[in-house]
Coordinates of C-alpha atoms in Angstrom, one line a residue:
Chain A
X1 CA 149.3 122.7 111.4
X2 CA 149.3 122.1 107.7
X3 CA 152.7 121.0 107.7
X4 CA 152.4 118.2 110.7
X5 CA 149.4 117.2 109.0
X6 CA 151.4 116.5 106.2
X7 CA 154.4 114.8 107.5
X8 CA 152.4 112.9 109.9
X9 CA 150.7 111.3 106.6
X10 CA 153.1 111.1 105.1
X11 CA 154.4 109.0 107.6
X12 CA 151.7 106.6 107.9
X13 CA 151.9 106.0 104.5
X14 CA 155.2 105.0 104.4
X15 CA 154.4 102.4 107.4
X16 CA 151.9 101.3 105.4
X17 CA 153.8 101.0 102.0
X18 CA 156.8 99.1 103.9
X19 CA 153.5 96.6 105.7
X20 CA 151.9 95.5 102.8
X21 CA 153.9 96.4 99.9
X22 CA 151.1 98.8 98.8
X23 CA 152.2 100.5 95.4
X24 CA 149.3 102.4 94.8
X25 CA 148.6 104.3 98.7
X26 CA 147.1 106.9 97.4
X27 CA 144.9 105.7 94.7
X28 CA 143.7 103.2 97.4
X29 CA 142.8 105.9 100.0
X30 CA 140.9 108.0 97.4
X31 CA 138.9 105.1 97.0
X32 CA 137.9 104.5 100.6
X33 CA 137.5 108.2 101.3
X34 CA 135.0 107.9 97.6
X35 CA 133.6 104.6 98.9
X36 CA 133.0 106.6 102.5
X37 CA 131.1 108.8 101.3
X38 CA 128.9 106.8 99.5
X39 CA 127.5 105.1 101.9
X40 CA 126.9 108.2 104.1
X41 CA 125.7 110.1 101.0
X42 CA 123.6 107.3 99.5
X43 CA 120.8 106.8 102.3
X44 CA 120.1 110.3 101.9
X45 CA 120.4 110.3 97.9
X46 CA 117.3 107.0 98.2
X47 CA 115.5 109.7 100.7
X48 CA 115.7 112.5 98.1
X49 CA 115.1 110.1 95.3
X50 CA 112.0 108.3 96.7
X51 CA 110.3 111.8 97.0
X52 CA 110.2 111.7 93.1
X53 CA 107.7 110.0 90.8
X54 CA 109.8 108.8 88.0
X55 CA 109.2 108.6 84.1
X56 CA 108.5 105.0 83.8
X57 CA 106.1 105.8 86.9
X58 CA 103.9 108.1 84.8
X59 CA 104.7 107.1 81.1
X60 CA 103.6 109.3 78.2
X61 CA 100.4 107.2 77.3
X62 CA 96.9 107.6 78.0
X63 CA 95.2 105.8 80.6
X64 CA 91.8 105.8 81.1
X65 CA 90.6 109.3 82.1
X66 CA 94.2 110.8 81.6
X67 CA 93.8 114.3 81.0
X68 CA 95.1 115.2 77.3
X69 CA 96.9 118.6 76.0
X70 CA 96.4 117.7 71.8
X71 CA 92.2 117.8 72.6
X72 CA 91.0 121.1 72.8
X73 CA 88.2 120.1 75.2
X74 CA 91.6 118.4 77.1
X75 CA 90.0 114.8 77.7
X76 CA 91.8 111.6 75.8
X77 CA 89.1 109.7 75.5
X78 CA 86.8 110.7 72.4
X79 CA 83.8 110.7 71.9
X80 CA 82.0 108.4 69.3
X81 CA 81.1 109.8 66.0
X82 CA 77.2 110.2 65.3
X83 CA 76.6 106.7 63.4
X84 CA 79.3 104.7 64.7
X85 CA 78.7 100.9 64.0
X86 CA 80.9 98.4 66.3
X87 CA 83.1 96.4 64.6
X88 CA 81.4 93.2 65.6
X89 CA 78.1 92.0 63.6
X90 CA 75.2 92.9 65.9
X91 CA 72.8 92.1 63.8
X92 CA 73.3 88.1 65.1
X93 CA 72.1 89.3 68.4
X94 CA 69.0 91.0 68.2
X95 CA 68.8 91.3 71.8
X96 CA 72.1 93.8 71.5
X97 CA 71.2 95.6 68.0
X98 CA 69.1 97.8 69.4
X99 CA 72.5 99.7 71.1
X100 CA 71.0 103.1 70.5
X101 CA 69.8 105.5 73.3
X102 CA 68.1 107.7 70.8
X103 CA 65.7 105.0 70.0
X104 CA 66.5 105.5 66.5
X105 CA 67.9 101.8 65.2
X106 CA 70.6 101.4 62.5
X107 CA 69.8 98.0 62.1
X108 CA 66.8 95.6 61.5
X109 CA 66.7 92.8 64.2
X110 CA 66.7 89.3 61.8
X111 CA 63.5 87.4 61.8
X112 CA 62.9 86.2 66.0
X113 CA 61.6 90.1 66.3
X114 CA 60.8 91.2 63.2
X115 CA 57.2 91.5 64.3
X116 CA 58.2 94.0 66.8
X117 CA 58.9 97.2 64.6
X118 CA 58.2 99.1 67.4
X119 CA 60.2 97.4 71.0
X120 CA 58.1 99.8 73.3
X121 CA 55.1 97.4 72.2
X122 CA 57.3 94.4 71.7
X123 CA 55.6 91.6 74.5
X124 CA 57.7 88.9 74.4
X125 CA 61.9 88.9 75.0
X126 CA 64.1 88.8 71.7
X127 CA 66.2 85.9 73.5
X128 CA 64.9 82.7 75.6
X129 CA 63.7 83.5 79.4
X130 CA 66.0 81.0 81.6
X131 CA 66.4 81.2 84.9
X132 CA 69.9 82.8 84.5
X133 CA 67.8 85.9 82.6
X134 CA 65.6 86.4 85.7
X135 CA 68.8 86.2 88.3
X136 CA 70.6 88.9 86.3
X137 CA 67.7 90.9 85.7
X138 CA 67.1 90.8 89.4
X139 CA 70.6 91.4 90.1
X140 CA 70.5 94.6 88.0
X141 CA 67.5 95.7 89.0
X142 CA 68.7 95.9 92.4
X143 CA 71.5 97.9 91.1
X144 CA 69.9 100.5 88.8
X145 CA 65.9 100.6 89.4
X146 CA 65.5 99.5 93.6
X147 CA 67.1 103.4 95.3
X148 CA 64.2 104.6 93.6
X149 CA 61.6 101.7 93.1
X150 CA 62.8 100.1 96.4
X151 CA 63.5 96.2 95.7
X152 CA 59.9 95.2 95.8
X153 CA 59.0 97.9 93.0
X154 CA 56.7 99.7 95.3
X155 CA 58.3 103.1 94.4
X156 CA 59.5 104.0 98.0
X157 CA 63.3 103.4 97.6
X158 CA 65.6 105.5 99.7
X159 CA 66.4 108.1 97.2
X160 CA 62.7 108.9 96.8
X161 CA 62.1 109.2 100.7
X162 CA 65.0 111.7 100.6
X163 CA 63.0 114.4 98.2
X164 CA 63.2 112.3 95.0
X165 CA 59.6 112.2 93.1
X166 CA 58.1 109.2 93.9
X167 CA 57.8 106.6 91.4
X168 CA 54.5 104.5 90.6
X169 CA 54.0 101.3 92.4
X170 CA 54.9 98.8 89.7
X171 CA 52.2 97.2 90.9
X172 CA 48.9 99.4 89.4
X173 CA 46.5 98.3 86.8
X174 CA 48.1 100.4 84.1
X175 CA 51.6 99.1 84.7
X176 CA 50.4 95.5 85.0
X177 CA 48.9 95.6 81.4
X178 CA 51.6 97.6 79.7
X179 CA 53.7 95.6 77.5
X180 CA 56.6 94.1 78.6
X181 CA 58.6 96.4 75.4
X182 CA 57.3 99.5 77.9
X183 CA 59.5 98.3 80.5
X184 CA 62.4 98.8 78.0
X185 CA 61.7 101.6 76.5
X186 CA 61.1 103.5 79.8
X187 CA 64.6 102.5 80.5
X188 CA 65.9 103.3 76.9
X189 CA 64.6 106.6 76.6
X190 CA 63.3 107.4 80.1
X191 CA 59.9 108.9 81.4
X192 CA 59.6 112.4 82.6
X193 CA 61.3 112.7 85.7
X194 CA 63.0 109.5 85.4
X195 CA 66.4 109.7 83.4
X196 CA 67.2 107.0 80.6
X197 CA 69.6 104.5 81.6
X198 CA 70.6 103.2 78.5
X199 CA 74.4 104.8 79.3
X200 CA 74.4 102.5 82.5
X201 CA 72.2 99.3 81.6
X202 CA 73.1 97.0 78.4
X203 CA 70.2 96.5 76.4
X204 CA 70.1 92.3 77.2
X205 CA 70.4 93.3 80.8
X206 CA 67.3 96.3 80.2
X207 CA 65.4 93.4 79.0
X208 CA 66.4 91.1 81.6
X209 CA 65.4 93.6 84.0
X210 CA 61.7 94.0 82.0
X211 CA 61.1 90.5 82.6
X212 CA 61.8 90.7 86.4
X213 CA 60.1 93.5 86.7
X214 CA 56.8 91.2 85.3
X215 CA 57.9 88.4 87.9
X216 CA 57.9 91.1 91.0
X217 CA 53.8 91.8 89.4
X218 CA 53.1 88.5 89.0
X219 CA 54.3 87.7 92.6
X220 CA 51.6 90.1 93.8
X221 CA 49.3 88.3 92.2
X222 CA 50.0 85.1 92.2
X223 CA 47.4 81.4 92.8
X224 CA 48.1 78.4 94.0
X225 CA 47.4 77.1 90.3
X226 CA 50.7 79.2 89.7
X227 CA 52.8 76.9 91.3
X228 CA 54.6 74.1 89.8
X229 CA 53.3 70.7 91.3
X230 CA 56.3 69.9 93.0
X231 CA 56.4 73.0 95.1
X232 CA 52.9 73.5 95.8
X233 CA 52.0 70.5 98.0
X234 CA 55.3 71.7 100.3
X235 CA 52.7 74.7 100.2
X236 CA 50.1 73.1 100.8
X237 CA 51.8 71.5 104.0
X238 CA 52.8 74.7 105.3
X239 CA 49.0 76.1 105.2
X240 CA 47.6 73.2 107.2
Chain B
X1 CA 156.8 110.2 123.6
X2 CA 154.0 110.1 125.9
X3 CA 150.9 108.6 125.7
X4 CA 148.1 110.9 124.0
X5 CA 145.6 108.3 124.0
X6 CA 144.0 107.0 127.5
X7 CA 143.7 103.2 127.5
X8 CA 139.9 103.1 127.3
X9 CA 140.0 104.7 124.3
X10 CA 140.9 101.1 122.9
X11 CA 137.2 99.9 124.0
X12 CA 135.6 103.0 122.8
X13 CA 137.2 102.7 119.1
X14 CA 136.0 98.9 119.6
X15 CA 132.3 100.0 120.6
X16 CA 132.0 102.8 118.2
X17 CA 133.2 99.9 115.2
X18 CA 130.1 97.6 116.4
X19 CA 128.1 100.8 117.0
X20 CA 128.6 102.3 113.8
X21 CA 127.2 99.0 112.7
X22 CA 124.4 99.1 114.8
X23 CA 123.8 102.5 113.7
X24 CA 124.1 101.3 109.9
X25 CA 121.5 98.7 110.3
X26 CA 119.2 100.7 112.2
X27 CA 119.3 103.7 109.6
X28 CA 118.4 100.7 106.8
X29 CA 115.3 99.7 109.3
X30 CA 114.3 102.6 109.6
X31 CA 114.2 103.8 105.9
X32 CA 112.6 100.7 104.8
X33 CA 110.3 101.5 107.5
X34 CA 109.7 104.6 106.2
X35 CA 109.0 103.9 102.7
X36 CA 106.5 101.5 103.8
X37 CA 104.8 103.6 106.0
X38 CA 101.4 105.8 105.5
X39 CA 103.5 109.1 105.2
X40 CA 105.0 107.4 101.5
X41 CA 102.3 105.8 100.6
X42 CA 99.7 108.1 101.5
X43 CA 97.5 105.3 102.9
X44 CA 94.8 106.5 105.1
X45 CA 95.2 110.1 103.4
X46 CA 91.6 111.3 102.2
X47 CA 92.4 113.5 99.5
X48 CA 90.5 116.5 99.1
X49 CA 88.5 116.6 95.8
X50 CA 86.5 119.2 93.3
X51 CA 83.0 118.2 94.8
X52 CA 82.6 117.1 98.6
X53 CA 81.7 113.1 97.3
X54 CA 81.0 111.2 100.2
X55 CA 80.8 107.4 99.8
X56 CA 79.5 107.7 103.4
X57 CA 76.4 108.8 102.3
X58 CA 75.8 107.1 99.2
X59 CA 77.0 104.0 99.5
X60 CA 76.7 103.4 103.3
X61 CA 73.5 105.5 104.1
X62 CA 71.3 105.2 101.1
X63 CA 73.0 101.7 100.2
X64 CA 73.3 102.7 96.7
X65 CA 75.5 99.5 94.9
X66 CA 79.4 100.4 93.9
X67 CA 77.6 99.7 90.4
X68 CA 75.3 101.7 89.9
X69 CA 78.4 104.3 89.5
X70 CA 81.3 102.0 89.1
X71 CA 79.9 100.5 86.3
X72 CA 82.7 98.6 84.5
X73 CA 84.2 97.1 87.6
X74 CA 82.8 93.4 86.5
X75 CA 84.5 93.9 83.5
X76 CA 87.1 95.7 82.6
X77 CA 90.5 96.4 84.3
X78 CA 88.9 99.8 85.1
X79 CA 86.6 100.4 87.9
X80 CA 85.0 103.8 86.1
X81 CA 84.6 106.8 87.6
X82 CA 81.0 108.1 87.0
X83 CA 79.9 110.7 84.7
X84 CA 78.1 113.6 85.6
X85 CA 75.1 112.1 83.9
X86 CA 75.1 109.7 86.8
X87 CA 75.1 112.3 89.8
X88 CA 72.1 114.5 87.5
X89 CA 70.0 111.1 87.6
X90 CA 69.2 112.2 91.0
X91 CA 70.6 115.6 91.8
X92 CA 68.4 117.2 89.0
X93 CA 65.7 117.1 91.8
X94 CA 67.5 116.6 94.9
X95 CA 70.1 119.3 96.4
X96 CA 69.2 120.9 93.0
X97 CA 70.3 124.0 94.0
X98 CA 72.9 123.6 96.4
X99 CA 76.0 125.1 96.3
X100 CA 77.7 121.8 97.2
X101 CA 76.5 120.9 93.2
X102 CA 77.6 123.8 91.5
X103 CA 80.4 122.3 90.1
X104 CA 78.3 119.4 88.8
X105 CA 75.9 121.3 87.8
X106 CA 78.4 123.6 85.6
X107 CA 79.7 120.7 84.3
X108 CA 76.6 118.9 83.3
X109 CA 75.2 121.9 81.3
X110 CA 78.7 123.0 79.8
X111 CA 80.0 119.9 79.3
X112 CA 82.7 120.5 81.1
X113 CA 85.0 117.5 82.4
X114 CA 85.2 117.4 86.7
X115 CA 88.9 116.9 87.6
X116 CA 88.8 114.1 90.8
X117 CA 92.1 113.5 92.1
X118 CA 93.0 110.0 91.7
X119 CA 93.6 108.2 94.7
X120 CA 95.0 105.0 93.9
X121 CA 97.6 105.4 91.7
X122 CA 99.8 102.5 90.7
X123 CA 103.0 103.1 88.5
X124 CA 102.5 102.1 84.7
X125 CA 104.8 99.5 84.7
X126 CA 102.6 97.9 86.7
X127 CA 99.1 96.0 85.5
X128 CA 96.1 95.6 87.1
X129 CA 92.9 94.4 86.5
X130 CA 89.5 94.8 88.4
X131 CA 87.5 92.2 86.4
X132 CA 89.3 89.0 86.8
X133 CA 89.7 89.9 91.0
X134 CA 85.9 90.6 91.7
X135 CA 85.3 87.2 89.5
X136 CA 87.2 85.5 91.0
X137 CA 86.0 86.4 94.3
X138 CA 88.1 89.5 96.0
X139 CA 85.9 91.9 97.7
X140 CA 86.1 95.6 97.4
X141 CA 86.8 96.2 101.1
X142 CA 89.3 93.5 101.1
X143 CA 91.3 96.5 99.2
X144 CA 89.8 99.3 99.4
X145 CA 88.4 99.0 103.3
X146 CA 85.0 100.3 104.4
X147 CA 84.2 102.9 101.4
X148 CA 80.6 102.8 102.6
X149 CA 82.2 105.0 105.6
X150 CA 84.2 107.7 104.2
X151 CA 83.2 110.6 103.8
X152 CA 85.7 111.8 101.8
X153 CA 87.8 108.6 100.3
X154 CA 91.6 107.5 101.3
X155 CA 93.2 103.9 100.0
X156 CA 93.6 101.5 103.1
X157 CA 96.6 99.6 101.3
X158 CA 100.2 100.5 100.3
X159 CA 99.6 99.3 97.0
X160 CA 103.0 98.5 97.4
X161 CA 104.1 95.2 95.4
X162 CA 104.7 93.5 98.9
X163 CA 100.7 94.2 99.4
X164 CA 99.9 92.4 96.0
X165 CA 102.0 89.5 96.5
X166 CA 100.9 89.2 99.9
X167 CA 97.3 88.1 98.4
X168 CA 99.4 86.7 95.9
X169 CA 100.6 83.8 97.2
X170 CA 97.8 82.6 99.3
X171 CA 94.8 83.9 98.0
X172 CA 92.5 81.1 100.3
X173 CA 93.4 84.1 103.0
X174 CA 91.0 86.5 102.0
X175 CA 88.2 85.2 98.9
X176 CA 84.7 84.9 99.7
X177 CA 82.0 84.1 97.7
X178 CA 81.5 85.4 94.4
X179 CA 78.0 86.9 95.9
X180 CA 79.5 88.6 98.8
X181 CA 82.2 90.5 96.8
X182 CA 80.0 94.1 97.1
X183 CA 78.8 93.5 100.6
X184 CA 81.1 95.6 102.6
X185 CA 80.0 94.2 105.8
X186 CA 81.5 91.2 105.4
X187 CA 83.9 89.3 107.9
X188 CA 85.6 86.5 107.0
X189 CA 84.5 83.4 109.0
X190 CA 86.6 81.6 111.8
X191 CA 87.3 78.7 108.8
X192 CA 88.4 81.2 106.3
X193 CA 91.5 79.2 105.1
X194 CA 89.5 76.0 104.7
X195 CA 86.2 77.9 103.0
X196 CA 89.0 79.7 101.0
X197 CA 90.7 76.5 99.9
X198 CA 87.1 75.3 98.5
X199 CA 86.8 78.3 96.9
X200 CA 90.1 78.9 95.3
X201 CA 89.8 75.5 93.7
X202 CA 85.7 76.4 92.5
X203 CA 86.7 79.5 90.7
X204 CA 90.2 77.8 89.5
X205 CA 92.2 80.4 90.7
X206 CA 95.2 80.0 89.3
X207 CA 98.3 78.8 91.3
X208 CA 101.1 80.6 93.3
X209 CA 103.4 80.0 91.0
X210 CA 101.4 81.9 88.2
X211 CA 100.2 84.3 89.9
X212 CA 103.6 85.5 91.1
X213 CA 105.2 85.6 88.6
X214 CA 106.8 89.2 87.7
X215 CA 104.7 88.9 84.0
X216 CA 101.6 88.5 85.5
X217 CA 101.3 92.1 86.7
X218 CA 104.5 93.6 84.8
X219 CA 103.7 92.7 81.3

C-alpha cells in the first residue's frame, strides 16, 4: 500500500512539475493541506473561542459595585470618612449645605437662613418657590413619599394596605400647622416607624417635596379667593 | 488500463465542489446565527439570584417607581442597585420575619454586602451611559422590556453592538416623551417616526453620524 501510495504521488507530482513548471511542489502542497485545515479547524476554533470572556472583556478596574479582594470587607467602593467635606463650596447653596443625615451641620447656611438655626422650625424655603420647585417636588414625592402616603397624602398608599403602619393623613390639624422645616426634618431624620430618606432624597429635592406637601393641604382647603383672577371666572363658568 | 471511475462521478465531483460551497456558507449562517441568538447572549435568561426579588411585584403590582430603588438612573451612567437600607424601609414591618428575607435581614444587621448577579453585562471596552438616554427620552422597557412583569429579571436585548447601533442610527424609531420614559405601559403610537422626528430635534439629539461613531461608545 505504502509504496503505490508513494509512487502514485510521486507521479502526480511529476505531471504537475512538467505542467506548470512548479519548483517548489511540495512546499506548495504543505501549504494547501495547512491552508485546509484552517478553514475546517477555524469555525470550530471561533466556537471554542466565543465560549470565553476575554481580558479586555473584564479588565482589572473597578466598576461600580465590582467586588474587591485588597478590602477586607471585599467591596471597592469605600465608604466616606466621618467629616468628609465635598470638594465643591456648599456653603453658596444653602439649600444643599445641610448634606448631613445626622442632622448635625458642618456648616452655617450664609445669611438667606440664618434665622433658621434650627431647619425642623425653619417656615419658609432657603431658595425661591417657582413653579419648577413644585413640579419636582411633586415628581419626587410621587417617587419616595406616595407607596406609603398614597399620591393625595391621605396615608393609604399601597405599601400601607399591604401590612405597612399607616401613615397620618397629611391632612389633620397638627400636620397643617406644623412648620414647613417639620416636613424636612421628618424626611432628614425620619419619625418612628417611618425610615429617614436622606440616603434617597437630595436635600433641595426634601425641601421641594415640603413645599408640595403644603400645596396637596392647601388644595383641601382651598376658596375661591385662592384663585388667581384669571382662572377663577373659568370657575366660576363651570359652577353656573 | 480500465476505467475505475464511473462517468457520473464527473457530476458528482462537480456537485460536491458547489456543495461544499453551499455547505461553507451555510456553516458561516449558521454560526452567525448562533452567536446572535438567546443561547450566547443569554437574552430572555432570568438568572437566579441571592433573594427571590421580583420586579413583578414591586414595580408592576405595588407600582413602586424604578426610582425609588434605581436612584441614580437620571444621572449617572449607573442605574444603582439598591441598598439593603432600601428593602428595610419597608420590610422592617412587612414580611419581617420571613424566610424569603433572611438574607437581607443578615445583611442589614451585619453589614454584610448581598451578592446579585449582574445581568446585563457589557464588555469594558465598551461605554454606556443611563443618564444622557432617559434625558433624552429612551424608555426603560424600550431596553430592558416589561420589568414590571418579571418575577425574577432576564435582559430582552442582545446588547450586542448591532442592538446599540440599531437605535443608533435612527433614534426617531423608538423616543417618546421625556415624561413617558418610566411608564412601562407605553406603546408607541401609529405616527411614531414623525412624533420621533419632532422629538429628536426638541431634545437635540445628536446626529447619526455622531452617534455612530466607534468613540462615542468605545472611548
Amino acid at each position: 500500500m505504502l509504496k503505490i501510495e508513494k509512487s502514485g504521488r510521486q507521479k502526480t507530482e511529476d505531471r504537475r512539475q512538467k505542467r506548470s513548471g512548479d519548483k517548489f511542489p511540495r512546499r506548495r502542497e504543505r501549504i494547501w493541506r495547512w491552508l485546509s485545515t484552517f478553514c475546517l479547524l477555524s469555525p470550530a476554533f471561533c466556537l471554542l473561542l466565543s465560549g470565553c470572556r476575554q481580558d479586555m472583556h473584564d479588565q482589572p478596574k473597578y466598576t461600580p459595585f465590582r467586588p474587591s479582594e485588597f478590602f477586607a470587607d471585599g467591596r471597592s467602593e469605600r465608604p466616606l470618612v466621618d467629616g468628609t467635606v465635598p470638594r465643591r463650596d456648599l456653603r453658596a447653596d444653602p439649600a444643599r449645605s445641610d448634606g448631613d443625615s445626622s442632622g448635625g451641620r458642618a456648616f452655617q447656611p450664609d445669611e438667606t437662613s440664618a434665622a433658621q438655626t434650627d431647619l425642623a422650625k425653619a417656615t419658609t424655603l432657603p431658595f425661591p418657590l417657582t413653579k419648577e420647585v413644585l413640579d419636582r417636588g411633586q415628581e419626587r414625592f410621587n417617587i419616595s413619599c406616595a407607596p406609603c402616603h398614597s399620591r393625595g397624602g391621605d396615608g393609604d398608599g399601597m405599601v400601607a394596605q399591604r401590612g405597612f403602619r399607616h401613615p397620618p393623613s397629611y391632612h389633620i390639624d397638627r400636620l397643617r400647622e406644623a412648620p414647613l422645616g417639620h416636613f424636612y426634618d421628618v424626611m432628614t431624620n425620619g419619625f418612628g416607624a417611618m425610615p429617614s430618606y436622606a440616603d434617597q432624597v437630595a436635600p433641595r429635592d426634601r425641601w421641594a417635596i415640603a413645599a408640595y406637601i403644603r400645596a396637596l393641604q392647601l388644595s383641601r382647603n382651598a376658596t375661591l379667593a385662592d384663585v388667581p383672577p384669571a382662572e377663577r371666572s373659568k370657575l366660576e363658568e363651570k359652577k353656573q | 488500463m480500465p476505467q475505475i471511475f464511473h462517468r457520473s462521478t464527473n457530476t458528482i465531483a462537480r456537485v460536491s465542489i458547489f456543495g461544499g460551497l453551499f455547505f461553507l456558507a451555510f456553516l458561516v449562517w449558521a454560526l452567525y446565527e448562533l452567536q446572535a441568538s438567546s443561547y450566547n447572549t443569554r437574552a430572555f435568561v432570568a438568572r437566579a439570584q441571592p433573594v427571590q426579588f421580583s420586579h413583578k411585584h414591586h414595580a408592576g403590582d405595588d407600582g413602586i417607581d424604578c426610582r425609588y430603588c434605581h436612584t441614580t438612573v437620571e444621572t449617572s451612567a449607573f442605574a444603582g442597585i439598591p441598598p439593603v437600607k432600601t428593602c428595610m424601609n419597608c420590610h422592617s414591618q412587612l414580611f419581617a420575619d420571613n424566610a424569603y428575607l433572611a438574607i437581607v435581614r443578615d445583611s442589614f444587621k451585619n453589614d454584610k454586602a448581598i451578592h446579585w448577579t449582574r445581568v446585563h453585562d457589557l464588555p469594558d471596552f465598551a461605554y454606556f451611559n443611563h443618564s444622557i438616554h432617559v434625558n433624552k427620552g429612551v424608555g426603560c422597557s424600550t431596553c430592558h422590556g416589561r420589568v414590571d412583569e418579571m418575577p425574577l429579571t432576564w435582559q430582552v436585548a442582545s446588547l450586542q453592538m448591532e442592538w446599540c447601533l440599531e437605535c443608533h442610527r435612527a433614534p426617531e424609531k423608538y423616543v417618546r416623551p421625556r415624561d413617558q420614559v418610566f411608564n412601562m405601559d407605553w406603546q408607541p403610537p401609529p405616527d411614531q417616526v414623525e412624533q420621533g422626528k419632532k422629538l429628536v430635534e426638541q431634545y437635540r439629539i445628536q446626529s447619526a453620524n455622531v452617534i455612530t461613531s466607534c468613540s462615542t461608545c468605545h472611548r
